[in-house]
XYZ file of C-alpha atoms in Angstrom:
310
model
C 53.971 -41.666 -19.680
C 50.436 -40.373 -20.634
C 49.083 -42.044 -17.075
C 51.877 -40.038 -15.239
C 50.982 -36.905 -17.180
C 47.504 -37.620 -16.066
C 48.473 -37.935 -12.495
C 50.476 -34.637 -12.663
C 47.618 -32.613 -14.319
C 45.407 -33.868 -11.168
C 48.075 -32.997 -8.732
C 48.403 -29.630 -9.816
C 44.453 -28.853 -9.949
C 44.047 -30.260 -6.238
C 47.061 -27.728 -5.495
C 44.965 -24.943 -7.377
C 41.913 -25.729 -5.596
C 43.567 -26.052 -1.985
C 45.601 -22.560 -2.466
C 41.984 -20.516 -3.811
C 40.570 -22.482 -1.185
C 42.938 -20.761 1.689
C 42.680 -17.347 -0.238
C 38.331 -17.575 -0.017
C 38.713 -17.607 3.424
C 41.138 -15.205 3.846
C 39.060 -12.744 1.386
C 34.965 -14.123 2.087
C 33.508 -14.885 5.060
C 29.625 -16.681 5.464
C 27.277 -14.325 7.561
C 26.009 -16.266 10.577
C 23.313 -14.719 12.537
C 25.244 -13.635 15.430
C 26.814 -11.198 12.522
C 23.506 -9.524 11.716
C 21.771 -9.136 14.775
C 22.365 -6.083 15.996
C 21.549 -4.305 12.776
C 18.251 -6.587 12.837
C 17.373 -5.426 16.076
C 18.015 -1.717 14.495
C 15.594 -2.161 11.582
C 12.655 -3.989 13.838
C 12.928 -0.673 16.148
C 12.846 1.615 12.876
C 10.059 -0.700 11.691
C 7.982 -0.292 14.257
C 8.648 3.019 14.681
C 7.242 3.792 11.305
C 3.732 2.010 12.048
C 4.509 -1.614 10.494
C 2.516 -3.770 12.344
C 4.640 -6.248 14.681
C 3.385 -9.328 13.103
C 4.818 -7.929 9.211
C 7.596 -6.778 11.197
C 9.038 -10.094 12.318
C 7.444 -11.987 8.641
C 9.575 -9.320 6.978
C 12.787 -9.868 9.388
C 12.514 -13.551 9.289
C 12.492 -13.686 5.353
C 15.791 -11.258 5.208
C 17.375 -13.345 7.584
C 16.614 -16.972 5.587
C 17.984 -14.847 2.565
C 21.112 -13.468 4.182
C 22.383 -15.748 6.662
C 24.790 -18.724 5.053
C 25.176 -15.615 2.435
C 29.238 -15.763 1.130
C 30.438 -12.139 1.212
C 33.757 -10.575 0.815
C 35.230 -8.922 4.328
C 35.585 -5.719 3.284
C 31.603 -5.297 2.772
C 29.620 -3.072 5.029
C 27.171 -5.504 6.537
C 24.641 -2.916 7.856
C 24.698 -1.245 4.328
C 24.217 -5.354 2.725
C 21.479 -6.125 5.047
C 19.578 -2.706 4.969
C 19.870 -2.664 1.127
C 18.500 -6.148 1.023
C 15.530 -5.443 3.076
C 15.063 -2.086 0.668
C 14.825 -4.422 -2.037
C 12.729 -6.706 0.127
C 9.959 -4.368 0.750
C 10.144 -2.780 -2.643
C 9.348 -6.266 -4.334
C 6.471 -6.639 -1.736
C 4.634 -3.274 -2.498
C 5.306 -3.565 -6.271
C 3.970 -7.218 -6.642
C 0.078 -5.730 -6.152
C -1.419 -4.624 -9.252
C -1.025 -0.595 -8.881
C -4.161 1.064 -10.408
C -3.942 4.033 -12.230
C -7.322 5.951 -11.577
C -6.988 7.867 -14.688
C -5.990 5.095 -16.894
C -8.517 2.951 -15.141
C -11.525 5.005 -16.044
C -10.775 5.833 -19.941
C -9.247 2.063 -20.058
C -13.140 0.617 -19.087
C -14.268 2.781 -21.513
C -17.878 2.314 -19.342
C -19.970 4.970 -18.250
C -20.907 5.463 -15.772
C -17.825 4.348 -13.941
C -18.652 4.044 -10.164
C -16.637 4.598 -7.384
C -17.930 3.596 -4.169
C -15.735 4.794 -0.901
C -15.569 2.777 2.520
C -14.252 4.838 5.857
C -14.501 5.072 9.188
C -15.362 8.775 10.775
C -12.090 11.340 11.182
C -10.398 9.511 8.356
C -10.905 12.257 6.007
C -13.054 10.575 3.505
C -14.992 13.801 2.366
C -11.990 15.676 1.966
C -11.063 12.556 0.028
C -13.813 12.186 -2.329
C -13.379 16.368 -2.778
C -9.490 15.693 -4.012
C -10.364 12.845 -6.467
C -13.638 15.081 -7.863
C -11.089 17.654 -8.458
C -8.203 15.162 -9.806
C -10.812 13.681 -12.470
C -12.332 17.142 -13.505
C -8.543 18.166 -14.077
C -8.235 15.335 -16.111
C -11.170 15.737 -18.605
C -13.496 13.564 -16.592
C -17.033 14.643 -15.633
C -18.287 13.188 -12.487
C -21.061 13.171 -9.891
C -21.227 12.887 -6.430
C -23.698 10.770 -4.479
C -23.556 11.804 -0.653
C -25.268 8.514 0.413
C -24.266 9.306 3.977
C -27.572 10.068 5.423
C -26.461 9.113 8.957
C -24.331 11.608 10.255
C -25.391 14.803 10.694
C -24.021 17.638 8.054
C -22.003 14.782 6.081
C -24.038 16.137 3.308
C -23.152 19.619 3.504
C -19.868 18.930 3.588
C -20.137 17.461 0.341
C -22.339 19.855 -0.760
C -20.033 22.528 -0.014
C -17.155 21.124 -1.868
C -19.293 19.985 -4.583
C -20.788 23.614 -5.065
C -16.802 25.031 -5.049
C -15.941 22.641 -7.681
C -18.775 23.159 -9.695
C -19.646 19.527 -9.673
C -23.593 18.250 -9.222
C -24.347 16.075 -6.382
C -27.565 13.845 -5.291
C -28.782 13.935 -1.899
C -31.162 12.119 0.096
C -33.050 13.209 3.740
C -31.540 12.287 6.810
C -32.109 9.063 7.113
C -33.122 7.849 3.854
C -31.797 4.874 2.433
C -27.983 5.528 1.347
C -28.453 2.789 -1.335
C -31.215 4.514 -2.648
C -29.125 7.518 -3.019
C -26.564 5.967 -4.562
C -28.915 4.410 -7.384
C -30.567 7.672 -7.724
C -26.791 9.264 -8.832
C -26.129 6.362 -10.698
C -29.502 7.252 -13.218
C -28.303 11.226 -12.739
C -25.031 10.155 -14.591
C -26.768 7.681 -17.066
C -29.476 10.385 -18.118
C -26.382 13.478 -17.993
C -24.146 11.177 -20.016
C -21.483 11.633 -16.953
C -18.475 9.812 -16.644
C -18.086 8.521 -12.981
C -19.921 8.547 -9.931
C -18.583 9.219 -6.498
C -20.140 7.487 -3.443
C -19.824 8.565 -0.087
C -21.087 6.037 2.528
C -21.537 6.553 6.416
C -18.570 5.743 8.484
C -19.430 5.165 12.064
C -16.484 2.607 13.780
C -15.945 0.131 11.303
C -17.392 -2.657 13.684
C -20.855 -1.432 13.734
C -23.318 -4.525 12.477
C -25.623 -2.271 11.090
C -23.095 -0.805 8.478
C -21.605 -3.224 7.509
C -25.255 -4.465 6.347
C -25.852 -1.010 4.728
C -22.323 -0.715 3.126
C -22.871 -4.492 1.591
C -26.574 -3.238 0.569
C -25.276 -0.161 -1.395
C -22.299 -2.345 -3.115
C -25.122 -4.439 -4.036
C -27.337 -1.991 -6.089
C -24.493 0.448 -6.896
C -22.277 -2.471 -8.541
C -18.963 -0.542 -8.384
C -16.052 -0.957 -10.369
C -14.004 0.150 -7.762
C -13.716 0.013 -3.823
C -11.740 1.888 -2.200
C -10.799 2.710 1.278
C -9.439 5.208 2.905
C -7.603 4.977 5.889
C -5.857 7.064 8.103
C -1.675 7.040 8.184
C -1.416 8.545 11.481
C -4.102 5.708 13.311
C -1.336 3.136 13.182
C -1.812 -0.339 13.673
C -5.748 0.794 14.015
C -5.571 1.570 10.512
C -4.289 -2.009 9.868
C -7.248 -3.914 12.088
C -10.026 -1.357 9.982
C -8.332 -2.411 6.531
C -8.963 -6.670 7.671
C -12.427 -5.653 9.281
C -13.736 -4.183 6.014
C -11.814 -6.677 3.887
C -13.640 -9.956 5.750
C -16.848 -7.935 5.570
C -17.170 -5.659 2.535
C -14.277 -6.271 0.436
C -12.216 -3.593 -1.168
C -10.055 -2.525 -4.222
C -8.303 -0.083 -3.228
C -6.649 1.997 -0.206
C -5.850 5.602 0.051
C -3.928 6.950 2.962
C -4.980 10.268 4.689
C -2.897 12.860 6.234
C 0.958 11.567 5.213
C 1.995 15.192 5.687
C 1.313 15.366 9.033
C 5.064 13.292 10.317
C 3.276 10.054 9.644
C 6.278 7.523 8.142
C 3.164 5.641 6.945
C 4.118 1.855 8.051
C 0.669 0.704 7.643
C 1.228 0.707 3.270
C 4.051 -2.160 4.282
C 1.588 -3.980 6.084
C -1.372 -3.646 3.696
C 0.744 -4.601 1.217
C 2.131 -8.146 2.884
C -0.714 -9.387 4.873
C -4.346 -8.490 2.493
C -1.949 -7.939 -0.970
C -3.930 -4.390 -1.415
C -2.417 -1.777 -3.400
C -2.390 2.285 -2.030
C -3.179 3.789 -4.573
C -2.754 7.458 -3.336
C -1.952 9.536 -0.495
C -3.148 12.877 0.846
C -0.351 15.069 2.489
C -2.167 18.307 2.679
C -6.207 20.004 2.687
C -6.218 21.324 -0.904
C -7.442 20.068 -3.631
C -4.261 18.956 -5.338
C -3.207 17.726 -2.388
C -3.239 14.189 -3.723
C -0.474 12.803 -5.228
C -0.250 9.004 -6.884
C 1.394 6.555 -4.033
C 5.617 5.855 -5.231
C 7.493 2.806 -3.775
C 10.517 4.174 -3.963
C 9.929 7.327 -2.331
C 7.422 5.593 0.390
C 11.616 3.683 0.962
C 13.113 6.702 1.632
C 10.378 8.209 3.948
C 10.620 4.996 6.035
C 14.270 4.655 6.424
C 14.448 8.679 6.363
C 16.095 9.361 10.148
């Protein structure tokens, strides 16, 4: 009696299992590639529309597709809306895995004075402008800084510096034409120890980026100046050529830090995605207009909705 019972009780749970069994595949279906492609083909043209470098493009493709396809969904989900909010979450996880630095928190954090700031660049990037806007963002903060304009190549760098230096009512250490920029850069250092200043500001010269003979003078000034942080800025609106800088400097200098020029100017700003994926380095801010304030902290979630922004 108990062995028929038994065989009853397994009856019925096969039956059970063969009925959900029919009902999954009335109300699931698996998402094969053939399901997906168009919209894949959408988001590598709005990809590379934004500036993402082909190469992260396809990594970043690939990886949603080995997570999606095979996926069990039920038939009345939007599959565009699936897959796009996959890769959203995709590319969020990639920029948020790199340590973000917090300038601010940075400096008062070290507790170390002086704390020095070194900046890497090629020319038209904006790096004065750049070194003006975080001057201005530390003096808002409390923070006393100097600049050291150890750019003694090209002509009126220092002027420039000057000039925004003298409107900010910050000091600054020069050097002739010609001098040695690391010299410069050692003489601001001993400026800031003697004035009890808080950080020092390095510009360096930034002729193209595959010039022998700075790389040797950017790699002599890290050298003496010992920085706590690197940073480079790079401009959004150079694309992919912002992308080949950022390894060049990398393999040769080494760097902290980015900070991306000119985002105001219609610039989605693809190269942060690829920054982020292939050398793991964190932007850190973003310029997106010529004043001062003009420099705001970089956001992953809004740097989402500027890239999939139509």
């Amino acid at each position: 009696m108990a062995e028929k019972e038994e065989k009853k009780n397994i009856i019925t749970t096969e039956e059970k299992k063969s009925r959900f069994s029919f009902f999954d595949f009335i109300k699931y279906k698996t998402i094969k590639e053939e399901d997906i492609q168009d919209i894949l083909e959408e988001l590598r043209y709005q990809l590379l529309e934004s500036d993402v470098s082909y190469e992260v493009t396809e990594k970043i493709l690939d990886d949603l597709k080995n997570a999606i396809i095979g996926k069990k969904v039920t038939r009345s989900e939007d599959l565009e809306e699936l897959v796009t909010n996959s890769l959203k979450k995709s590319i969020e996880e990639i920029l948020t895995k790199n340590q973000r630095i917090d300038l601010i928190e940075e400096i008062r954090k070290r507790n170390k004075k002086p704390y020095v700031i070194v900046f890497f660049g090629v020319n038209g990037v904006g790096k004065t402008t750049t070194i003006a806007k975080v001057a201005y963002l530390l003096k808002k903060n409390k923070i006393s800084c100097i600049i050291s304009a150890s750019d003694t190549f090209r002509a009126a760098a220092q002027e420039q510096l000057a000039y925004h230096a003298s409107k900010l009512e910050i000091p600054i250490v020069k050097g002739k034409y010609g001098a040695d920029p690391a010299s410069v850069a050692f003489d601001a250092i001993n400026s800031a120890k003697s004035r009890n200043i808080d950080v020092v500001l390095i510009d360096t010269a930034g002729r193209m980026h595959v010039d022998e003979d700075l790389v040797s003078e950017l790699k002599r000034i890290v050298k003496i100046a010992k920085p706590d942080l690197r940073i480079l800025v790079l401009d959004s609106l150079a694309g992919n050529d912002a992308l080949e800088q950022a390894k060049y400097f990398e393999n040769n200098v080494g760097y902290d830090a980015v900070i991306l020029t000119k985002v105001d100017a219609d610039a989605k700003g693809g190269v942060i995605l690829s920054l982020a994926y292939e050398l793991n380095k964190p932007v850190i801010y973003l310029g997106v207009g010529q004043d001062y304030d003009s420099l705001i902290p970089f956001d992953a979630e809004w740097f989402i909705k500027r890239l999939f922004s139509s």
